[in-house]
JSON list of C-alpha atoms and ligand atoms in Angstrom, two decimals:
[
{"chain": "S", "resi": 3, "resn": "UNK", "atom": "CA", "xyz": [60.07, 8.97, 3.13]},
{"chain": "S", "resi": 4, "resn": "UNK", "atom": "CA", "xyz": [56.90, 10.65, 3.72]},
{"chain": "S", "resi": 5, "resn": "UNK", "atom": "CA", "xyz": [55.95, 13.09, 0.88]},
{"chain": "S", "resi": 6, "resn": "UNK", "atom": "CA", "xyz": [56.28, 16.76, 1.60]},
{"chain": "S", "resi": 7, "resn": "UNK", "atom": "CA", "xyz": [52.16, 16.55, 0.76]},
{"chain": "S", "resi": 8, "resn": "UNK", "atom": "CA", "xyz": [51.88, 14.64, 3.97]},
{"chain": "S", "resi": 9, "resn": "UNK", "atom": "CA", "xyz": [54.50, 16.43, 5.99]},
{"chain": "S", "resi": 10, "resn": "UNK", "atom": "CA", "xyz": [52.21, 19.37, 5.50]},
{"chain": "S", "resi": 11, "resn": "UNK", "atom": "CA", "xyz": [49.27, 18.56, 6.37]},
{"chain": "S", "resi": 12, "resn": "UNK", "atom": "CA", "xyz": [50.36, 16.21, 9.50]},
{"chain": "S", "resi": 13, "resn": "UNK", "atom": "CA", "xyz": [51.84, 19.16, 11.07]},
{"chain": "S", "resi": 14, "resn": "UNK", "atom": "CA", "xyz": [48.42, 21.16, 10.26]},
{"chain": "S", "resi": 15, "resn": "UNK", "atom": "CA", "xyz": [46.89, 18.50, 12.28]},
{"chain": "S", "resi": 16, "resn": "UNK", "atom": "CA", "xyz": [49.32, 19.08, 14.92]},
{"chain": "S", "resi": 17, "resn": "UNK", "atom": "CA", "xyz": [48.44, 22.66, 15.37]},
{"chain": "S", "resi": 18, "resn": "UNK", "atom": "CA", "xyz": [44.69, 21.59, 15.13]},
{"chain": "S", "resi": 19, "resn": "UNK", "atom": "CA", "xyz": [45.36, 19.52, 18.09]},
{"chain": "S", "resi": 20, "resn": "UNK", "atom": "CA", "xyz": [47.49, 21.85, 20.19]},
{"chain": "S", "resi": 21, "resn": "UNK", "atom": "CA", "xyz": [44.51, 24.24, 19.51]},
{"chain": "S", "resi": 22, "resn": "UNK", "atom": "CA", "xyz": [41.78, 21.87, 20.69]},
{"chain": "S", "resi": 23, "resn": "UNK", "atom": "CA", "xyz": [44.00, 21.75, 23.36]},
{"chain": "S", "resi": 24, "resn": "UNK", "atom": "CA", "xyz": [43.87, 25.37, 24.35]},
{"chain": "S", "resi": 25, "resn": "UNK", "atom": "CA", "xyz": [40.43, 25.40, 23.33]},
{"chain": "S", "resi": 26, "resn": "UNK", "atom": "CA", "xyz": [39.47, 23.04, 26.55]},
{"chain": "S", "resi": 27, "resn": "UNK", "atom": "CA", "xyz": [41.68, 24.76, 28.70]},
{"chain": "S", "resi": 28, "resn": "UNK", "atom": "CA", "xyz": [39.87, 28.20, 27.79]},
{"chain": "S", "resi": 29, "resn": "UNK", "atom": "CA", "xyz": [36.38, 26.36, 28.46]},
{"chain": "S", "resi": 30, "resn": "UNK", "atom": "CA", "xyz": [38.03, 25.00, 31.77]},
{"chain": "S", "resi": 31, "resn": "UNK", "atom": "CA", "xyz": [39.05, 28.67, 32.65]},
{"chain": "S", "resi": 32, "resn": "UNK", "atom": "CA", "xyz": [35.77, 29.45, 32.44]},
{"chain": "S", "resi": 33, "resn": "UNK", "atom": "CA", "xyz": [33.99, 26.21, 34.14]},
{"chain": "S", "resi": 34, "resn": "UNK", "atom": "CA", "xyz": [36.29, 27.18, 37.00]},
{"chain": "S", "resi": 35, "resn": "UNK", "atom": "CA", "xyz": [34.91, 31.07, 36.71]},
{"chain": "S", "resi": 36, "resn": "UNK", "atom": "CA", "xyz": [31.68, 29.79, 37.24]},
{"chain": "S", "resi": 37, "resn": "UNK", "atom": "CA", "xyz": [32.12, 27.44, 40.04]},
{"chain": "S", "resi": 38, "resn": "UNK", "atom": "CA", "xyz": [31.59, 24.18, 38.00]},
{"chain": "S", "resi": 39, "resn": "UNK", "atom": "CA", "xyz": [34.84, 23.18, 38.72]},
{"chain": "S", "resi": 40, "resn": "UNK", "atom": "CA", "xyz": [33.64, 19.30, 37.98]},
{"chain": "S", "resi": 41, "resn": "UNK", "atom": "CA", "xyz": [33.23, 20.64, 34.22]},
{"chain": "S", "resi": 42, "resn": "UNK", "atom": "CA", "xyz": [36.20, 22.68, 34.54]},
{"chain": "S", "resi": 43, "resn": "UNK", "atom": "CA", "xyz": [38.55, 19.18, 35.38]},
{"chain": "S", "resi": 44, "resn": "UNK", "atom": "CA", "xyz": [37.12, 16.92, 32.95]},
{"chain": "S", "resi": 45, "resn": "UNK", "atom": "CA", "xyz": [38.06, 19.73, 30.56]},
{"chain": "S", "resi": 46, "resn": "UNK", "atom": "CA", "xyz": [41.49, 19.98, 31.97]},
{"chain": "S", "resi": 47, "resn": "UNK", "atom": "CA", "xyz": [41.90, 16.10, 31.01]},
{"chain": "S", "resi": 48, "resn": "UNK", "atom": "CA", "xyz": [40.05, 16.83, 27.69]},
{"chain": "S", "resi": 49, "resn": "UNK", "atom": "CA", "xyz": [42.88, 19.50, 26.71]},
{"chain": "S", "resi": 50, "resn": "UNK", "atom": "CA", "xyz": [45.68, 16.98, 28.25]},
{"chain": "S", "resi": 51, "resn": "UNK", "atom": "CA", "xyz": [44.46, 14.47, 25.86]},
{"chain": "S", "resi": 52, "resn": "UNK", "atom": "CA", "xyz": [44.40, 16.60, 23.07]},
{"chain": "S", "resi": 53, "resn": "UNK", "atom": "CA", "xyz": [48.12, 17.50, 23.94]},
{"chain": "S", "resi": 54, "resn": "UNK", "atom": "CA", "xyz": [48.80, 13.87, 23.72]},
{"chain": "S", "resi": 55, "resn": "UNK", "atom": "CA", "xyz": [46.86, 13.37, 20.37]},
{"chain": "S", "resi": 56, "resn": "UNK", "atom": "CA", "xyz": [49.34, 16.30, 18.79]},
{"chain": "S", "resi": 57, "resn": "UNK", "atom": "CA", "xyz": [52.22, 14.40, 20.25]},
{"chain": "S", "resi": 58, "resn": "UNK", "atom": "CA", "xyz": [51.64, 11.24, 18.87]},
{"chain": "S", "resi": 59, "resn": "UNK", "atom": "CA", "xyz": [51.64, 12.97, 15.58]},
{"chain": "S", "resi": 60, "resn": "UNK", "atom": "CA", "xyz": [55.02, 14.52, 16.35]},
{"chain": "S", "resi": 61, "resn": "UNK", "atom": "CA", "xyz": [56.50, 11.33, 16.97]},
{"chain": "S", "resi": 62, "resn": "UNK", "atom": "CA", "xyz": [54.82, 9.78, 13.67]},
{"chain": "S", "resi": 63, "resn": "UNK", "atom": "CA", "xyz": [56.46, 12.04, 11.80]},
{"chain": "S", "resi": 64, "resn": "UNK", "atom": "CA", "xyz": [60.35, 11.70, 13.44]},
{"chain": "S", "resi": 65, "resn": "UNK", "atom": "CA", "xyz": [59.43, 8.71, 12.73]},
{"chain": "S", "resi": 66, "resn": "UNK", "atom": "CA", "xyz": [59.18, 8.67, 9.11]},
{"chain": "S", "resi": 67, "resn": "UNK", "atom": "CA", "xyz": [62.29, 11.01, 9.21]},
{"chain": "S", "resi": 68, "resn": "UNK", "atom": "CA", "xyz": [59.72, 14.15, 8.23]},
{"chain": "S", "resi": 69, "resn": "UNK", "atom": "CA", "xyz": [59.89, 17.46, 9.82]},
{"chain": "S", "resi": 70, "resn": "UNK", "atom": "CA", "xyz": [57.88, 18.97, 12.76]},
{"chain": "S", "resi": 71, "resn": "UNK", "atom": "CA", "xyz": [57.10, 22.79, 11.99]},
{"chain": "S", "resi": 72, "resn": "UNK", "atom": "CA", "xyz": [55.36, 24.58, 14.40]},
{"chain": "S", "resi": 73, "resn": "UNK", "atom": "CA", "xyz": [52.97, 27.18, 13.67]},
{"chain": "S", "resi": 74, "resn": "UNK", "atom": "CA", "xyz": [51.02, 29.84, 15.51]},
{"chain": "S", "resi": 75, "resn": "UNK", "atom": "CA", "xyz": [47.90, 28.78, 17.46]},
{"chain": "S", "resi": 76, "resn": "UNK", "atom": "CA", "xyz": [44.65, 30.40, 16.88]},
{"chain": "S", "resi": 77, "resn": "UNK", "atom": "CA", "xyz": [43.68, 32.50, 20.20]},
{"chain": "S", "resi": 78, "resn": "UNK", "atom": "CA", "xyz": [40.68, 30.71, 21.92]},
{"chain": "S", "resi": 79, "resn": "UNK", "atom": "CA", "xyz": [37.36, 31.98, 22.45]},
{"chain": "S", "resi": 80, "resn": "UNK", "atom": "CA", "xyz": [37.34, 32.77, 26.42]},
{"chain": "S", "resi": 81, "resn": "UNK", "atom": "CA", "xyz": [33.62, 33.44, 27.85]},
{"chain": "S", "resi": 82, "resn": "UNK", "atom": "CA", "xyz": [30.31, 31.28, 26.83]},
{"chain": "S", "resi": 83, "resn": "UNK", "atom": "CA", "xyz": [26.95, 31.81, 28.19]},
{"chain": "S", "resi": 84, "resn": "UNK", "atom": "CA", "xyz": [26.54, 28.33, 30.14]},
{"chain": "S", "resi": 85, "resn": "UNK", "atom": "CA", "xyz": [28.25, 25.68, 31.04]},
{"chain": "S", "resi": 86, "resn": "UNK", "atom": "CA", "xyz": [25.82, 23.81, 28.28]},
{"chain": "S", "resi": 87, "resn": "UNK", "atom": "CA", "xyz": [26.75, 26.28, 25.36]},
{"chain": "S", "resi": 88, "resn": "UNK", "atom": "CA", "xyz": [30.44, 25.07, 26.43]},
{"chain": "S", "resi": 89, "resn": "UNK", "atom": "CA", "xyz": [29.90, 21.33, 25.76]},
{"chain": "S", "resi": 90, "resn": "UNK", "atom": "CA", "xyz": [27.74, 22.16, 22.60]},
{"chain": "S", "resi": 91, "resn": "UNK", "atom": "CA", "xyz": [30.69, 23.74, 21.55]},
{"chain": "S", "resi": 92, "resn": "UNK", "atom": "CA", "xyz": [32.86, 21.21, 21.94]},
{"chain": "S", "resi": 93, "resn": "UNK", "atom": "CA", "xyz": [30.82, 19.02, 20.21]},
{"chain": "S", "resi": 94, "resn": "UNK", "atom": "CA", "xyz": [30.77, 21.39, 17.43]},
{"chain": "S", "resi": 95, "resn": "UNK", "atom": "CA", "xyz": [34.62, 21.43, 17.03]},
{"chain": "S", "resi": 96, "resn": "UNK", "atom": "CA", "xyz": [34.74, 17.49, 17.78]},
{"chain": "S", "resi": 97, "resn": "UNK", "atom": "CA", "xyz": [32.98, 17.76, 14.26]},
{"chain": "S", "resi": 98, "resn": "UNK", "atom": "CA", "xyz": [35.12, 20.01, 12.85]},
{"chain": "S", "resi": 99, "resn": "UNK", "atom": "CA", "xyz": [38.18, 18.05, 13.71]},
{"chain": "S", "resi": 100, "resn": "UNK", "atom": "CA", "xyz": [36.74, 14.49, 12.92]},
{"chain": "S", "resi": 101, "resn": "UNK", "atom": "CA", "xyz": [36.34, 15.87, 9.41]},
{"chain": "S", "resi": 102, "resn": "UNK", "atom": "CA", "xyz": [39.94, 16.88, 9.28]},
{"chain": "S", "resi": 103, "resn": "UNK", "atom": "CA", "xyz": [41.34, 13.91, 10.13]},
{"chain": "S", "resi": 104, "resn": "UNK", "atom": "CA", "xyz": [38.55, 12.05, 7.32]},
{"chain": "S", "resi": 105, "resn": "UNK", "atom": "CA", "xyz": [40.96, 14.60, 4.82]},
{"chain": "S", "resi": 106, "resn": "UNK", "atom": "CA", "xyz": [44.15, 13.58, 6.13]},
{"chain": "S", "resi": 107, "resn": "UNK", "atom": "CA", "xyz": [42.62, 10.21, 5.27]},
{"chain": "S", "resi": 108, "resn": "UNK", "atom": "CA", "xyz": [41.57, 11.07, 1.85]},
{"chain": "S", "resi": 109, "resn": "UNK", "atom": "CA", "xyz": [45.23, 12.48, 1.42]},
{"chain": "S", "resi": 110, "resn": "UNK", "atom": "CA", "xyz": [47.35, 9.51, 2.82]},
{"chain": "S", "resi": 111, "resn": "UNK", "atom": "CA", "xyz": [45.20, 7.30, 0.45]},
{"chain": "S", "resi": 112, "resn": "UNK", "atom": "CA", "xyz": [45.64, 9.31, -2.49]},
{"chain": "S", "resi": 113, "resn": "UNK", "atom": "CA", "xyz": [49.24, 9.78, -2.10]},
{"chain": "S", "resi": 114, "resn": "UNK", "atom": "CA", "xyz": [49.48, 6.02, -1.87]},
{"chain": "S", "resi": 115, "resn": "UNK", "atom": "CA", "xyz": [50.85, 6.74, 1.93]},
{"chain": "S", "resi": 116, "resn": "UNK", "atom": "CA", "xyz": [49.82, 3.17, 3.31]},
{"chain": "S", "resi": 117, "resn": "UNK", "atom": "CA", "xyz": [51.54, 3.63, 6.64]},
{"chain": "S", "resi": 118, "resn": "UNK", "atom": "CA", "xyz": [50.25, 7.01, 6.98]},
{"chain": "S", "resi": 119, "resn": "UNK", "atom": "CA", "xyz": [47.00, 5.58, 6.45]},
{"chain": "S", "resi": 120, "resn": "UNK", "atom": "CA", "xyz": [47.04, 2.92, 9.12]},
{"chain": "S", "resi": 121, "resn": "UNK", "atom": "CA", "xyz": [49.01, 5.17, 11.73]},
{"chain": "S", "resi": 122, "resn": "UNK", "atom": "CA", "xyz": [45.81, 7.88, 11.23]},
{"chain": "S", "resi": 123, "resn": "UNK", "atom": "CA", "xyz": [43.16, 4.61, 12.07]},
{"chain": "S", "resi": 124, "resn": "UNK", "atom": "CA", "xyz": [44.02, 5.19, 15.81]},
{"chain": "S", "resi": 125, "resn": "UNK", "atom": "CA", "xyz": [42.79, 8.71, 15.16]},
{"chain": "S", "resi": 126, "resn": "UNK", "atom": "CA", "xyz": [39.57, 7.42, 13.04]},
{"chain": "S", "resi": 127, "resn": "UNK", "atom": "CA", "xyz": [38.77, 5.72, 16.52]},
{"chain": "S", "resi": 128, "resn": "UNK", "atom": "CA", "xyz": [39.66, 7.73, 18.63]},
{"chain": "S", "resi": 129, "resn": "UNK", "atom": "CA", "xyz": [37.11, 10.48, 16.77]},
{"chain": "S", "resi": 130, "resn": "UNK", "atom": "CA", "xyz": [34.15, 8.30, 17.15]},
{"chain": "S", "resi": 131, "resn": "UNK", "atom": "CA", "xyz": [35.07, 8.13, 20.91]},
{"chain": "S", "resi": 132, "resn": "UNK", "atom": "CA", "xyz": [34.90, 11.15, 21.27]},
{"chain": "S", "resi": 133, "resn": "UNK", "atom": "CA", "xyz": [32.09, 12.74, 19.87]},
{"chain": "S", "resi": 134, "resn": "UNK", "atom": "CA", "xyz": [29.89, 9.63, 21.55]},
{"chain": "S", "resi": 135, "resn": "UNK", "atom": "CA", "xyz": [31.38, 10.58, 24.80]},
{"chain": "S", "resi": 136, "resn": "UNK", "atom": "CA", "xyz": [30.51, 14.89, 24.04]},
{"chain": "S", "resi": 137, "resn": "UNK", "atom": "CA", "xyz": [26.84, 13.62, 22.83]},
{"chain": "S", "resi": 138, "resn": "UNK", "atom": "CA", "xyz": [26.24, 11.53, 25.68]},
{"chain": "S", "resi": 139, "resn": "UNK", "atom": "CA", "xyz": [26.87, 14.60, 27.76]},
{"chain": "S", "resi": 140, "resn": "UNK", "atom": "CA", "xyz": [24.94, 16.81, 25.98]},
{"chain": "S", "resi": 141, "resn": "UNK", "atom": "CA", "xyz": [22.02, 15.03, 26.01]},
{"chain": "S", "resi": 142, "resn": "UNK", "atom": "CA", "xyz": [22.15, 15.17, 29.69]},
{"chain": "S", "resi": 143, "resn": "UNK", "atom": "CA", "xyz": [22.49, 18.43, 29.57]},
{"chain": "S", "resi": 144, "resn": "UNK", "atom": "CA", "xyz": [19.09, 18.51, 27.15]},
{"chain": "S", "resi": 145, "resn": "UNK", "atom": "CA", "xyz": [17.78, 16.33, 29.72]},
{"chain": "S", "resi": 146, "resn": "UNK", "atom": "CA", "xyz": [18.69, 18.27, 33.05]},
{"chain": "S", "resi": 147, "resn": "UNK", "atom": "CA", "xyz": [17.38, 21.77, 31.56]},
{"chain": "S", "resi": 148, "resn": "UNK", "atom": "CA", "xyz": [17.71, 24.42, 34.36]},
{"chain": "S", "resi": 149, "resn": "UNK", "atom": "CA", "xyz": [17.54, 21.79, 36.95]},
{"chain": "S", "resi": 150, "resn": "UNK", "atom": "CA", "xyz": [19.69, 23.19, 39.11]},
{"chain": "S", "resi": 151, "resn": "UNK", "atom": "CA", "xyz": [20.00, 20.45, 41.46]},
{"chain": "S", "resi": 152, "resn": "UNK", "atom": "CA", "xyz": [20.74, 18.07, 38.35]},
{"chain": "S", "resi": 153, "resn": "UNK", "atom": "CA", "xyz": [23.67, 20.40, 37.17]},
{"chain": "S", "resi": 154, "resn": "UNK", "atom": "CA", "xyz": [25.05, 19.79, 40.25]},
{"chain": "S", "resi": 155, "resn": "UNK", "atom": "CA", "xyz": [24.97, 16.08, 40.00]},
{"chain": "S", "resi": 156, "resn": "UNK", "atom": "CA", "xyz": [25.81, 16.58, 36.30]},
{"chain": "S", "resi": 157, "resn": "UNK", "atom": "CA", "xyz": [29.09, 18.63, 37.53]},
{"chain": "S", "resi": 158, "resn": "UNK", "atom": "CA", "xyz": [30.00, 15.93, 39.94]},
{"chain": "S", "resi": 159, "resn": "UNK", "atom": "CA", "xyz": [30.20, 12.99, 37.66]},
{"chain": "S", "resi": 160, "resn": "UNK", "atom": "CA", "xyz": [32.02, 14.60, 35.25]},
{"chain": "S", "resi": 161, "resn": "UNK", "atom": "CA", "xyz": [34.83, 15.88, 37.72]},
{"chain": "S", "resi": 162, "resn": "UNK", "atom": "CA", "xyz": [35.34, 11.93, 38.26]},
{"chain": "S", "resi": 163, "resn": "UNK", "atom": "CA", "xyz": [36.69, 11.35, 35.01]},
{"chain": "S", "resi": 164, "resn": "UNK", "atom": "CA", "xyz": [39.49, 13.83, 36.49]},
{"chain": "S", "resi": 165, "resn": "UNK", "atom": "CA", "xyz": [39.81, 11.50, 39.45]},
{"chain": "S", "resi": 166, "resn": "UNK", "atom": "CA", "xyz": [40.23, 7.95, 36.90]},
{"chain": "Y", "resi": 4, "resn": "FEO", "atom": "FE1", "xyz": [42.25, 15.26, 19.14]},
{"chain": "Y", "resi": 4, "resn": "FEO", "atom": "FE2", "xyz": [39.43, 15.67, 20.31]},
{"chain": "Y", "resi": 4, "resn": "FEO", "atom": "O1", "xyz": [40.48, 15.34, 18.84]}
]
């Protein structure tokens, strides 16, 4: 039985995720505002992912017979200033969430919550993925600068990932 510790935080992490998820679907709303609509898809599958991610943590915790409680979710920022600022951004709260899950970590261990602890591994993964795959995306952005003709390119290959 999972400790009501545990229980609380796990479904903190679930509204964490359901935000990021909004989050990326704001910054798509945007991407596709601004015509970058290759932006705007990979950010569609960034915010179906995250969907997933607070799913898996709603089945985790049926799983160990806990509770799922739902909270509010944050409103998202809606407007940016580039599509650059966007992915900077999302790098930023990659961070931000990568440390959260390092505390649910912390927590499982303290609370002597061993399959907790090996059930949030996937997510210790899964966080290094992710922020590699943001970086590697804004450094081509550093790269590109105003290039115009490079954003374009840039805007293509990431509206593949959409197409994988
Ligand atoms: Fe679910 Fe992007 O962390």
């Amino acid at each position: 039985m999972i400790s009501e510790k545990m229980q609380k935080a796990l479904n903190g992490q679930i509204n964490a995720e359901i935000f990021s998820s909004y989050l990326y679907l704001s910054m798509a709303a945007y991407l596709e505002s601004q015509n970058w609509s290759g932006m705007a898809a990979w950010m569609k599958t960034q915010s179906g992912e995250e969907y997933g991610h607070a799913m898996k943590i709603y089945g985790y915790l049926n799983e160990v017979d806990g509770t799922v409680v739902l909270e509010a979710i944050e409103k998202p920022q809606t407007n940016w200033k580039t599509p650059q600022q966007v992915f900077e951004e999302a790098h930023k709260h990659e961070l931000h969430i990568t440390k959260k899950i390092n505390d649910l970590v912390a927590l499982a261990i303290e609370e002597k919550d061993y399959a907790t602890n090996l059930f949030l591994n996937w997510f210790v993964t899964e966080q290094v993925e992710e922020v590699a795959t943001i970086t590697r995306i804004n450094n081509k952005f550093n790269l590109i600068g105003d290039n115009k003709t490079s954003l374009f390119l840039l805007d293509r290959e990431l509206g593949m990932r959409a197409a994988k």
